[in-house]
Structure formats: structure tokens, C-alpha cells
Amino acid sequence: MTSNEYMTMADENLIHTYNRFPVVLDHGEGVYLYDHEGKKYLDFAAGIAVFALGYHHPAFTEGVKAQMDQIIHTSNLFYSKPLAEAAKKLCEVAGMDKVFFTNSGTEAIEGAIKLAKKYAFLKDGSVDHEIIAMNHSFHGRSMGALAVTGNKHYQEAFGPMIPGIRFADYNDLASVEALVNEKTCAIILETVQGEGGIRPATKEFLTGIRNICDEKDILLILDEIQCGYGRTGTMFAFEQYGIRPDVLTVAKALGCGIPVGAFLASGKCAEALVPGDHGTTYGGNPLATAAVNQVLDIFANEGIVSYAKAIAPYLWENLESLKDEFAVIKDHRGLGLIQGLEFDESLPVGKVVSAAIERGLIVISASGNVLRFVPPLVITRENIDEMMEKLKDAISSVM
Ligand SMILES: *Cc1c(COP(=O)(O)O)cnc(C)c1O
């Protein structure tokens, strides 16, 4: 069958929630992907910040395969070795007390919201608590996560949202302070907004929120589903701000492609959820947690986080030079290996993305006409040079 036939087959049968690029991906090797026709692509999207280790990493693949031969599912009515190990390792690297494994990012957010509500309920017995979230945030597509996602368009047709969610402006501490009251049980934000246009929190903003939370016993939920896991040059982005969250959500790179997410909690709130409060059939199954273990072992053995930290400035310099070269690029933002170039409205980034893909470079967009760079953490200088060459050509072709 040809690529076109596969695409037609997919379009005829899939609910049309995505406009896909006309590429049928076949396999990957390192930071390169190959399509059904054998065309090669340099991948600066990593399956949306998932494939931190690059494709077909031998230890990862072997570890996951070995688990498949052993056992892949047990339900949470039983223990498994990979589950126990992954819980210990993940709590350790995150510096958190307890973890709950989910199947996705959006489910990690659902769990974090429930934990915050339960924690507040235990204190005053009421169920009218409020959560402060941020405009231009992205936390996922299930109803709870959607309710805290500051994007009117995503919410529009799906009301009513869960009540008690208030939206403040990111990096505007006064706008958060104005919404805090005795009902506030949590403040949720991404340490670096991803989907919303690649915006790192300012130090003043994040430490200010931490102070509010400490004063009023409000839980700080940091969503590091996209920006966490080494991407910013530290295991978690919050480490660079000198603060800690009460609740942390992770997914994307957590299983490097095996679907798994998690929310972690620290301190008193880590005991808020008890048997009967929350559950999942698949969450934390041996296959998923074996992937979590492999990824964490490889991160440690290969120094992935310090490598990402060391290579990121080279990407930064290169994208800065691009900003100087093309007047149509208005801004360059990011932290570590999550960076964005904001284009003038006169050039929709979708056109740049398509032109890049034609040239064998995969980049993706983010809201606000931003070109998003979330490559595998193992990219090299040579890969960045190759990306620059292809991207310059792509931008020039659509101007
Ligand atoms: C991707 C993402 C989510 C949702 O994760 P899914 O696995 O797609 O449900 C939540 N928060 C952030 C910051 C994300 O980038």
C-alpha cells in the first residue's frame, strides 16, 4: 500500500480531531524519523517533547521488550517489581514524597485536581473550593484538565466546565493575588508554558506564588508534563527557581513513548487521597513502569540532563541569529531545550512547518504563531546545524 492509501484509510475511519501532516511515519533511529517511502526527517519535535532519548535507544528498547516477556499488566490490586522501583526512583529524582501513575498527562492533571480538592475538604469539610489557573495555559483535554486550560476556544462547545476555576495572567503576580480568597485550594501553572507559546515563568512570579501558597496553605501544582524531565537543563524546571511544588505532574518524556503519566505530592497533601478516592486500571502497569525505570536509568547512566544543559545554549545562539536574520521573527523565548520563535502575523507558522517537513525537518507550532523547538535531549551540534540550514531554506521559501 502507498502512503496515500494509508492516509485515506486513516481519514475514513478516525474521528477527525487532528489535521495531520501528509506523512506516514514508519520507524526512527536516533534523532531521525523515516516515512513509508523511506524519506528521512530530522526530528525537532520528538513526538511533542516525548522522545527525550531519541528513537530506538537500545537499552530502552531491550528493557521494555524484556518486561513484555515477563508480564505487562497486573491491575492495581497487586504489586509489581517495576511499579515499586519506578515509584521509588521517580520520587527520588523529583524530591517528592509520593506518586500516583496514570496513563497520560491529562489524567495526571485530573488526579492533581482531585488531590487538591480532597486536601481542602479534609481541612474544612466544604466542597466549594476554587482553583486559580492561568490564561494561555494547557493542561489537557479531559473535563477537569480542560477546565483549568486557559483557552476559550478549546472549552467553547463543552460547557459547563467544573465550577470554581479562576483565570489569572501568567507572569502577573497581582492578577493572581486579586483572585486568592479563603476558598482557594490550589494554584496550577506550567513552569514553562508550552502549548500556549513557550513562555518561562519569571522568578519573581513563581516565588511570589510559592509565598502566597505558603501563607494561605494553598497547594502549588506545577505542570511539568512538557517542560520537565531534563528539557530545561535540570531534571525539573522548578529547580532553577529555588522553589518546590506541593504537587507535580509529569508525562510526555516519562515513558519516552510508552503511554504513562504521574502526579506526585509532598508534605501533608501526600496523604490526602486514601483507598476509594482515586483509581485506574492500567495506571502504573508493569510495562509502563518498566519504561519509566529504563528512562530514569538511562538519564542517570548517560548524563542526559547535563548534556541537555550543555547543548541548549548552542540552539539558543542559533535561533537568536535566525531572529536577527529574519525581520518576520518577532521574539525568541524559552529555557534549555524548549524554545520558541514567534513570527509576525504576516507569516503563519503553519506554512513554515509544512515547508520544513517537505525539506525533511520536523518542527511544530505552538499558540500565538510560535514555532516550537522541543528536540530529543540527545541532539548534537551537527543536528542543530542541519536544522538551521533546512529551516532557513523553509522560511525563505514561504516569505
Ligand atoms: C501535553 C500536555 C498535557 C496533556 O498531556 P496528554 O498526555 O496529552 O494528556 C498537559 N499539560 C501540559 C503542559 C502538556 O504539555
GROMACS .gro file of C-alpha atoms and ligand atoms in nm:
model
  414
    1MET     CA    1   0.000   0.000   0.000
    2THR     CA    2   0.111   0.356  -0.067
    3SER     CA    3   0.127   0.636   0.186
    4ASN     CA    4  -0.174   0.795   0.022
    5GLU     CA    5  -0.375   0.478   0.067
    6TYR     CA    6  -0.283   0.461   0.438
    7MET     CA    7  -0.376   0.825   0.484
    8THR     CA    8  -0.711   0.773   0.314
    9MET     CA    9  -0.778   0.464   0.524
   10ALA     CA   10  -0.698   0.657   0.841
   11ASP     CA   11  -0.904   0.961   0.744
   12GLU     CA   12  -1.204   0.749   0.656
   13ASN     CA   13  -1.204   0.581   0.994
   14LEU     CA   14  -1.060   0.817   1.251
   15ILE     CA   15  -1.271   1.081   1.420
   16HIS     CA   16  -1.138   1.397   1.263
   17THR     CA   17  -0.987   1.577   1.564
   18TYR     CA   18  -0.645   1.626   1.406
   19ASN     CA   19  -0.530   1.774   1.077
   20ARG     CA   20  -0.228   1.555   1.026
   21PHE     CA   21   0.077   1.628   0.815
   22PRO     CA   22   0.074   1.414   0.499
   23VAL     CA   23   0.346   1.181   0.622
   24VAL     CA   24   0.314   0.816   0.723
   25LEU     CA   25   0.594   0.757   0.971
   26ASP     CA   26   0.749   0.416   0.967
   27HIS     CA   27   1.045   0.399   1.203
   28GLY     CA   28   1.302   0.605   1.386
   29GLU     CA   29   1.671   0.591   1.460
   30GLY     CA   30   1.834   0.840   1.695
   31VAL     CA   31   1.704   1.185   1.611
   32TYR     CA   32   1.584   1.083   1.265
   33LEU     CA   33   1.248   0.953   1.150
   34TYR     CA   34   1.174   0.766   0.828
   35ASP     CA   35   0.844   0.758   0.645
   36HIS     CA   36   0.675   0.481   0.450
   37GLU     CA   37   0.865   0.579   0.134
   38GLY     CA   38   1.197   0.585   0.320
   39LYS     CA   39   1.227   0.965   0.327
   40LYS     CA   40   1.440   1.082   0.620
   41TYR     CA   41   1.340   1.357   0.864
   42LEU     CA   42   1.544   1.534   1.129
   43ASP     CA   43   1.312   1.546   1.428
   44PHE     CA   44   1.295   1.864   1.635
   45ALA     CA   45   0.954   1.781   1.779
   46ALA     CA   46   1.026   1.445   1.945
   47GLY     CA   47   0.662   1.337   1.924
   48ILE     CA   48   0.574   1.658   2.116
   49ALA     CA   49   0.852   1.654   2.376
   50VAL     CA   50   0.816   1.281   2.435
   51PHE     CA   51   1.120   1.114   2.281
   52ALA     CA   52   1.387   1.261   2.505
   53LEU     CA   53   1.630   0.977   2.430
   54GLY     CA   54   1.581   0.968   2.055
   55TYR     CA   55   1.432   0.671   1.875
   56HIS     CA   56   1.534   0.312   1.914
   57HIS     CA   57   1.762   0.362   2.212
   58PRO     CA   58   1.899   0.007   2.261
   59ALA     CA   59   1.877  -0.011   2.642
   60PHE     CA   60   1.528   0.136   2.644
   61THR     CA   61   1.400  -0.098   2.374
   62GLU     CA   62   1.557  -0.405   2.533
   63GLY     CA   63   1.430  -0.317   2.879
   64VAL     CA   64   1.074  -0.270   2.760
   65LYS     CA   65   1.088  -0.587   2.548
   66ALA     CA   66   1.216  -0.787   2.844
   67GLN     CA   67   0.921  -0.665   3.051
   68MET     CA   68   0.682  -0.773   2.776
   69ASP     CA   69   0.815  -1.125   2.806
   70GLN     CA   70   0.770  -1.112   3.182
   71ILE     CA   71   0.429  -0.951   3.248
   72ILE     CA   72   0.268  -0.636   3.115
   73HIS     CA   73  -0.039  -0.590   3.330
   74THR     CA   74  -0.143  -0.676   3.682
   75SER     CA   75  -0.411  -0.416   3.781
   76ASN     CA   76  -0.356  -0.205   4.089
   77LEU     CA   77  -0.499  -0.474   4.312
   78PHE     CA   78  -0.147  -0.620   4.317
   79TYR     CA   79   0.214  -0.505   4.343
   80SER     CA   80   0.477  -0.544   4.074
   81LYS     CA   81   0.854  -0.501   4.080
   82PRO     CA   82   0.871  -0.232   3.809
   83LEU     CA   83   0.595  -0.036   3.985
   84ALA     CA   84   0.777  -0.039   4.317
   85GLU     CA   85   1.107   0.059   4.158
   86ALA     CA   86   0.962   0.332   3.939
   87ALA     CA   87   0.777   0.487   4.233
   88LYS     CA   88   1.095   0.499   4.440
   89LYS     CA   89   1.312   0.636   4.158
   90LEU     CA   90   1.064   0.897   4.044
   91CYS     CA   91   1.001   1.028   4.395
   92GLU     CA   92   1.376   1.050   4.444
   93VAL     CA   93   1.457   1.243   4.127
   94ALA     CA   94   1.164   1.477   4.181
   95GLY     CA   95   1.229   1.522   4.551
   96MET     CA   96   0.864   1.445   4.622
   97ASP     CA   97   0.712   1.210   4.880
   98LYS     CA   98   0.452   1.005   4.692
   99VAL     CA   99   0.346   0.929   4.335
  100PHE     CA  100   0.037   0.803   4.152
  101PHE     CA  101   0.088   0.669   3.798
  102THR     CA  102  -0.159   0.749   3.522
  103ASN     CA  103  -0.178   0.672   3.150
  104SER     CA  104  -0.143   1.026   3.020
  105GLY     CA  105  -0.079   1.387   3.107
  106THR     CA  106  -0.442   1.486   3.121
  107GLU     CA  107  -0.508   1.210   3.376
  108ALA     CA  108  -0.218   1.334   3.586
  109ILE     CA  109  -0.391   1.673   3.596
  110GLU     CA  110  -0.724   1.512   3.688
  111GLY     CA  111  -0.554   1.342   3.980
  112ALA     CA  112  -0.380   1.661   4.090
  113ILE     CA  113  -0.712   1.848   4.090
  114LYS     CA  114  -0.881   1.575   4.291
  115LEU     CA  115  -0.595   1.569   4.540
  116ALA     CA  116  -0.618   1.946   4.588
  117LYS     CA  117  -0.993   1.929   4.640
  118LYS     CA  118  -0.962   1.643   4.886
  119TYR     CA  119  -0.688   1.818   5.082
  120ALA     CA  120  -0.907   2.127   5.119
  121PHE     CA  121  -1.212   1.917   5.202
  122LEU     CA  122  -1.021   1.749   5.486
  123LYS     CA  123  -0.950   2.091   5.633
  124ASP     CA  124  -1.297   2.248   5.631
  125GLY     CA  125  -1.544   1.987   5.505
  126SER     CA  126  -1.670   2.212   5.229
  127VAL     CA  127  -1.686   2.134   4.857
  128ASP     CA  128  -1.692   2.481   4.702
  129HIS     CA  129  -1.317   2.528   4.672
  130GLU     CA  130  -1.161   2.728   4.395
  131ILE     CA  131  -0.855   2.676   4.180
  132ILE     CA  132  -0.658   2.954   4.017
  133ALA     CA  133  -0.524   2.867   3.672
  134MET     CA  134  -0.351   3.076   3.404
  135ASN     CA  135  -0.461   3.228   3.078
  136HIS     CA  136  -0.292   3.062   2.778
  137SER     CA  137  -0.220   2.752   2.982
  138PHE     CA  138  -0.256   2.398   2.854
  139HIS     CA  139  -0.328   2.108   3.087
  140GLY     CA  140  -0.510   1.854   2.870
  141ARG     CA  141  -0.840   1.761   2.712
  142SER     CA  142  -1.039   1.567   2.971
  143MET     CA  143  -1.306   1.768   3.152
  144GLY     CA  144  -1.109   1.858   3.465
  145ALA     CA  145  -0.789   1.939   3.276
  146LEU     CA  146  -0.988   2.132   3.017
  147ALA     CA  147  -1.150   2.337   3.294
  148VAL     CA  148  -0.808   2.465   3.405
  149THR     CA  149  -0.686   2.517   3.047
  150GLY     CA  150  -0.693   2.890   2.972
  151ASN     CA  151  -0.809   2.863   2.614
  152LYS     CA  152  -1.170   2.968   2.544
  153HIS     CA  153  -1.168   2.801   2.206
  154TYR     CA  154  -1.084   2.457   2.349
  155GLN     CA  155  -1.362   2.492   2.610
  156GLU     CA  156  -1.627   2.654   2.392
  157ALA     CA  157  -1.854   2.363   2.299
  158PHE     CA  158  -1.806   2.158   2.613
  159GLY     CA  159  -1.959   2.354   2.899
  160PRO     CA  160  -2.041   2.367   3.172
  161MET     CA  161  -1.684   2.342   3.295
  162ILE     CA  162  -1.626   2.227   3.654
  163PRO     CA  163  -1.707   2.529   3.869
  164GLY     CA  164  -1.470   2.736   4.080
  165ILE     CA  165  -1.187   2.786   3.831
  166ARG     CA  166  -1.048   3.140   3.810
  167PHE     CA  167  -0.800   3.257   3.549
  168ALA     CA  168  -0.509   3.490   3.617
  169ASP     CA  169  -0.246   3.623   3.378
  170TYR     CA  170   0.079   3.432   3.358
  171ASN     CA  171   0.377   3.625   3.497
  172ASP     CA  172   0.141   3.882   3.652
  173LEU     CA  173   0.152   3.821   4.026
  174ALA     CA  174  -0.100   4.095   4.106
  175SER     CA  175  -0.358   3.920   3.886
  176VAL     CA  176  -0.313   3.605   4.093
  177GLU     CA  177  -0.326   3.791   4.425
  178ALA     CA  178  -0.653   3.951   4.318
  179LEU     CA  179  -0.818   3.609   4.285
  180VAL     CA  180  -0.697   3.449   4.608
  181ASN     CA  181  -0.963   3.411   4.875
  182GLU     CA  182  -1.047   3.173   5.159
  183LYS     CA  183  -1.193   2.922   4.911
  184THR     CA  184  -0.877   2.894   4.701
  185CYS     CA  185  -0.737   2.541   4.735
  186ALA     CA  186  -0.477   2.536   4.460
  187ILE     CA  187  -0.287   2.740   4.204
  188ILE     CA  188  -0.196   2.546   3.892
  189LEU     CA  189   0.052   2.651   3.627
  190GLU     CA  190   0.319   2.526   3.391
  191THR     CA  191   0.672   2.624   3.496
  192VAL     CA  192   0.725   2.697   3.127
  193GLN     CA  193   0.405   2.738   2.926
  194GLY     CA  194   0.439   2.506   2.626
  195GLU     CA  195   0.132   2.484   2.405
  196GLY     CA  196   0.043   2.844   2.495
  197GLY     CA  197   0.353   2.982   2.320
  198ILE     CA  198   0.672   2.879   2.508
  199ARG     CA  199   0.680   3.121   2.800
  200PRO     CA  200   0.900   3.055   3.102
  201ALA     CA  201   0.772   3.181   3.436
  202THR     CA  202   0.970   3.471   3.578
  203LYS     CA  203   1.147   3.406   3.904
  204GLU     CA  204   0.950   3.683   4.072
  205PHE     CA  205   0.620   3.531   3.960
  206LEU     CA  206   0.691   3.175   4.068
  207THR     CA  207   0.848   3.265   4.402
  208GLY     CA  208   0.562   3.508   4.461
  209ILE     CA  209   0.308   3.232   4.401
  210ARG     CA  210   0.504   2.999   4.628
  211ASN     CA  211   0.486   3.261   4.904
  212ILE     CA  212   0.109   3.306   4.862
  213CYS     CA  213   0.064   2.929   4.879
  214ASP     CA  214   0.278   2.902   5.193
  215GLU     CA  215   0.095   3.184   5.369
  216LYS     CA  216  -0.254   3.051   5.298
  217ASP     CA  217  -0.191   2.675   5.289
  218ILE     CA  218  -0.286   2.667   4.921
  219LEU     CA  219  -0.135   2.388   4.710
  220LEU     CA  220   0.101   2.483   4.433
  221ILE     CA  221   0.051   2.244   4.141
  222LEU     CA  222   0.327   2.265   3.883
  223ASP     CA  223   0.255   2.105   3.548
  224GLU     CA  224   0.590   1.991   3.408
  225ILE     CA  225   0.439   1.745   3.164
  226GLN     CA  226   0.613   1.921   2.876
  227CYS     CA  227   0.894   2.124   3.032
  228GLY     CA  228   1.008   1.867   3.288
  229TYR     CA  229   1.236   1.568   3.259
  230GLY     CA  230   1.562   1.734   3.174
  231ARG     CA  231   1.426   1.952   2.898
  232THR     CA  232   1.521   2.282   3.058
  233GLY     CA  233   1.866   2.164   3.163
  234THR     CA  234   1.764   2.050   3.511
  235MET     CA  235   1.558   1.740   3.585
  236PHE     CA  236   1.263   1.968   3.657
  237ALA     CA  237   1.235   2.332   3.559
  238PHE     CA  238   1.125   2.441   3.907
  239GLU     CA  239   1.475   2.356   4.038
  240GLN     CA  240   1.601   2.669   3.861
  241TYR     CA  241   1.364   2.888   4.062
  242GLY     CA  242   1.467   2.772   4.406
  243ILE     CA  243   1.114   2.662   4.492
  244ARG     CA  244   0.927   2.332   4.515
  245PRO     CA  245   0.570   2.247   4.424
  246ASP     CA  246   0.330   2.063   4.654
  247VAL     CA  247   0.200   1.867   4.358
  248LEU     CA  248   0.390   1.795   4.037
  249THR     CA  249   0.253   1.649   3.715
  250VAL     CA  250   0.468   1.464   3.462
  251ALA     CA  251   0.403   1.264   3.144
  252LYS     CA  252   0.541   1.306   2.789
  253ALA     CA  253   0.910   1.208   2.834
  254LEU     CA  254   0.833   1.000   3.144
  255GLY     CA  255   0.795   0.681   2.939
  256CYS     CA  256   0.961   0.809   2.620
  257GLY     CA  257   0.671   0.684   2.410
  258ILE     CA  258   0.515   0.420   2.631
  259PRO     CA  259   0.195   0.597   2.749
  260VAL     CA  260   0.246   0.691   3.113
  261GLY     CA  261   0.197   0.996   3.331
  262ALA     CA  262   0.210   1.065   3.701
  263PHE     CA  263   0.126   1.314   3.971
  264LEU     CA  264   0.349   1.344   4.272
  265ALA     CA  265   0.277   1.505   4.606
  266SER     CA  266   0.478   1.625   4.902
  267GLY     CA  267   0.412   1.701   5.265
  268LYS     CA  268   0.070   1.681   5.426
  269CYS     CA  269  -0.121   1.671   5.097
  270ALA     CA  270   0.058   1.346   5.002
  271GLU     CA  271  -0.170   1.167   5.250
  272ALA     CA  272  -0.495   1.331   5.135
  273LEU     CA  273  -0.605   1.062   4.892
  274VAL     CA  274  -0.694   0.730   5.055
  275PRO     CA  275  -0.832   0.398   4.926
  276GLY     CA  276  -1.152   0.459   4.732
  277ASP     CA  277  -1.068   0.818   4.639
  278HIS     CA  278  -0.895   0.757   4.309
  279GLY     CA  279  -0.801   0.471   4.079
  280THR     CA  280  -0.703   0.347   3.736
  281THR     CA  281  -0.700   0.003   3.574
  282TYR     CA  282  -0.386   0.046   3.365
  283GLY     CA  283  -0.204   0.324   3.550
  284GLY     CA  284   0.143   0.218   3.663
  285ASN     CA  285   0.123  -0.123   3.498
  286PRO     CA  286   0.447  -0.319   3.471
  287LEU     CA  287   0.503  -0.231   3.105
  288ALA     CA  288   0.459   0.142   3.165
  289THR     CA  289   0.666   0.147   3.481
  290ALA     CA  290   0.940  -0.063   3.321
  291ALA     CA  291   0.964   0.216   3.063
  292VAL     CA  292   0.981   0.474   3.344
  293ASN     CA  293   1.265   0.277   3.503
  294GLN     CA  294   1.457   0.243   3.178
  295VAL     CA  295   1.431   0.613   3.106
  296LEU     CA  296   1.549   0.711   3.455
  297ASP     CA  297   1.837   0.463   3.441
  298ILE     CA  298   1.948   0.591   3.102
  299PHE     CA  299   1.917   0.952   3.221
  300ALA     CA  300   2.148   0.866   3.511
  301ASN     CA  301   2.393   0.644   3.320
  302GLU     CA  302   2.431   0.873   3.021
  303GLY     CA  303   2.413   1.209   3.197
  304ILE     CA  304   2.122   1.315   2.977
  305VAL     CA  305   2.024   1.617   3.185
  306SER     CA  306   2.368   1.772   3.199
  307TYR     CA  307   2.407   1.702   2.828
  308ALA     CA  308   2.082   1.888   2.757
  309LYS     CA  309   2.204   2.177   2.969
  310ALA     CA  310   2.532   2.190   2.780
  311ILE     CA  311   2.385   2.173   2.429
  312ALA     CA  312   2.093   2.413   2.485
  313PRO     CA  313   2.296   2.738   2.455
  314TYR     CA  314   2.404   2.631   2.107
  315LEU     CA  315   2.040   2.602   2.000
  316TRP     CA  316   1.975   2.938   2.168
  317GLU     CA  317   2.258   3.114   1.979
  318ASN     CA  318   2.144   2.970   1.651
  319LEU     CA  319   1.781   3.067   1.694
  320GLU     CA  320   1.892   3.415   1.806
  321SER     CA  321   2.086   3.451   1.482
  322LEU     CA  322   1.774   3.346   1.293
  323LYS     CA  323   1.578   3.616   1.472
  324ASP     CA  324   1.838   3.872   1.364
  325GLU     CA  325   1.834   3.746   1.008
  326PHE     CA  326   1.457   3.741   0.951
  327ALA     CA  327   1.258   4.051   1.042
  328VAL     CA  328   0.942   3.840   1.037
  329ILE     CA  329   1.061   3.673   1.360
  330LYS     CA  330   0.940   3.893   1.646
  331ASP     CA  331   1.056   3.710   1.956
  332HIS     CA  332   1.266   3.421   2.076
  333ARG     CA  333   1.181   3.264   2.414
  334GLY     CA  334   1.244   2.952   2.612
  335LEU     CA  335   1.454   2.768   2.864
  336GLY     CA  336   1.701   2.493   2.781
  337LEU     CA  337   1.571   2.270   2.502
  338ILE     CA  338   1.220   2.411   2.496
  339GLN     CA  339   1.238   2.719   2.277
  340GLY     CA  340   1.003   2.914   2.056
  341LEU     CA  341   1.025   3.166   1.776
  342GLU     CA  342   0.728   3.398   1.750
  343PHE     CA  343   0.655   3.507   1.394
  344ASP     CA  344   0.481   3.818   1.276
  345GLU     CA  345   0.117   3.754   1.181
  346SER     CA  346   0.207   3.820   0.819
  347LEU     CA  347   0.368   3.475   0.809
  348PRO     CA  348   0.156   3.199   0.967
  349VAL     CA  349   0.397   2.945   1.117
  350GLY     CA  350   0.190   2.661   0.974
  351LYS     CA  351   0.343   2.750   0.637
  352VAL     CA  352   0.694   2.731   0.780
  353VAL     CA  353   0.617   2.395   0.941
  354SER     CA  354   0.490   2.249   0.612
  355ALA     CA  355   0.786   2.385   0.417
  356ALA     CA  356   1.024   2.241   0.677
  357ILE     CA  357   0.860   1.898   0.662
  358GLU     CA  358   0.892   1.898   0.283
  359ARG     CA  359   1.264   1.959   0.339
  360GLY     CA  360   1.297   1.674   0.585
  361LEU     CA  361   1.279   1.872   0.909
  362ILE     CA  362   1.006   1.815   1.166
  363VAL     CA  363   0.920   2.120   1.374
  364ILE     CA  364   0.582   2.204   1.522
  365SER     CA  365   0.389   2.514   1.619
  366ALA     CA  366   0.251   2.648   1.945
  367SER     CA  367  -0.025   2.904   2.002
  368GLY     CA  368   0.040   3.266   1.917
  369ASN     CA  369   0.210   3.197   1.583
  370VAL     CA  370   0.509   3.037   1.752
  371LEU     CA  371   0.745   2.783   1.601
  372ARG     CA  372   0.822   2.533   1.877
  373PHE     CA  373   1.154   2.352   1.927
  374VAL     CA  374   1.137   2.053   2.161
  375PRO     CA  375   1.400   1.818   2.015
  376PRO     CA  376   1.521   1.493   2.168
  377LEU     CA  377   1.760   1.583   2.451
  378VAL     CA  378   2.037   1.394   2.272
  379ILE     CA  379   2.066   1.627   1.972
  380THR     CA  380   2.418   1.725   1.869
  381ARG     CA  381   2.568   2.047   1.734
  382GLU     CA  382   2.571   1.885   1.390
  383ASN     CA  383   2.198   1.816   1.420
  384ILE     CA  384   2.140   2.181   1.513
  385ASP     CA  385   2.348   2.296   1.216
  386GLU     CA  386   2.145   2.073   0.987
  387MET     CA  387   1.820   2.201   1.137
  388MET     CA  388   1.929   2.561   1.080
  389GLU     CA  389   2.012   2.500   0.716
  390LYS     CA  390   1.677   2.336   0.646
  391LEU     CA  391   1.482   2.589   0.849
  392LYS     CA  392   1.638   2.892   0.679
  393ASP     CA  393   1.556   2.742   0.345
  394ALA     CA  394   1.200   2.668   0.459
  395ILE     CA  395   1.140   3.020   0.593
  396SER     CA  396   1.285   3.182   0.279
  397SER     CA  397   1.063   2.967   0.060
  398VAL     CA  398   0.739   3.090   0.220
  399MET     CA  399   0.822   3.459   0.267
  400LIG     C1  400   0.074   1.757   2.670
  400LIG     C2  401   0.042   1.829   2.794
  400LIG     C3  402  -0.063   1.789   2.877
  400LIG     C4  403  -0.157   1.676   2.841
  400LIG     O1  404  -0.092   1.554   2.828
  400LIG     P1  405  -0.164   1.435   2.744
  400LIG     O2  406  -0.073   1.319   2.764
  400LIG     O3  407  -0.174   1.481   2.603
  400LIG     O4  408  -0.297   1.414   2.804
  400LIG     C5  409  -0.082   1.856   2.996
  400LIG     N1  410  -0.003   1.959   3.031
  400LIG     C6  411   0.099   2.001   2.953
  400LIG     C7  412   0.185   2.115   2.998
  400LIG     C8  413   0.123   1.940   2.831
  400LIG     O5  414   0.221   1.983   2.752
   0.00000   0.00000   0.00000
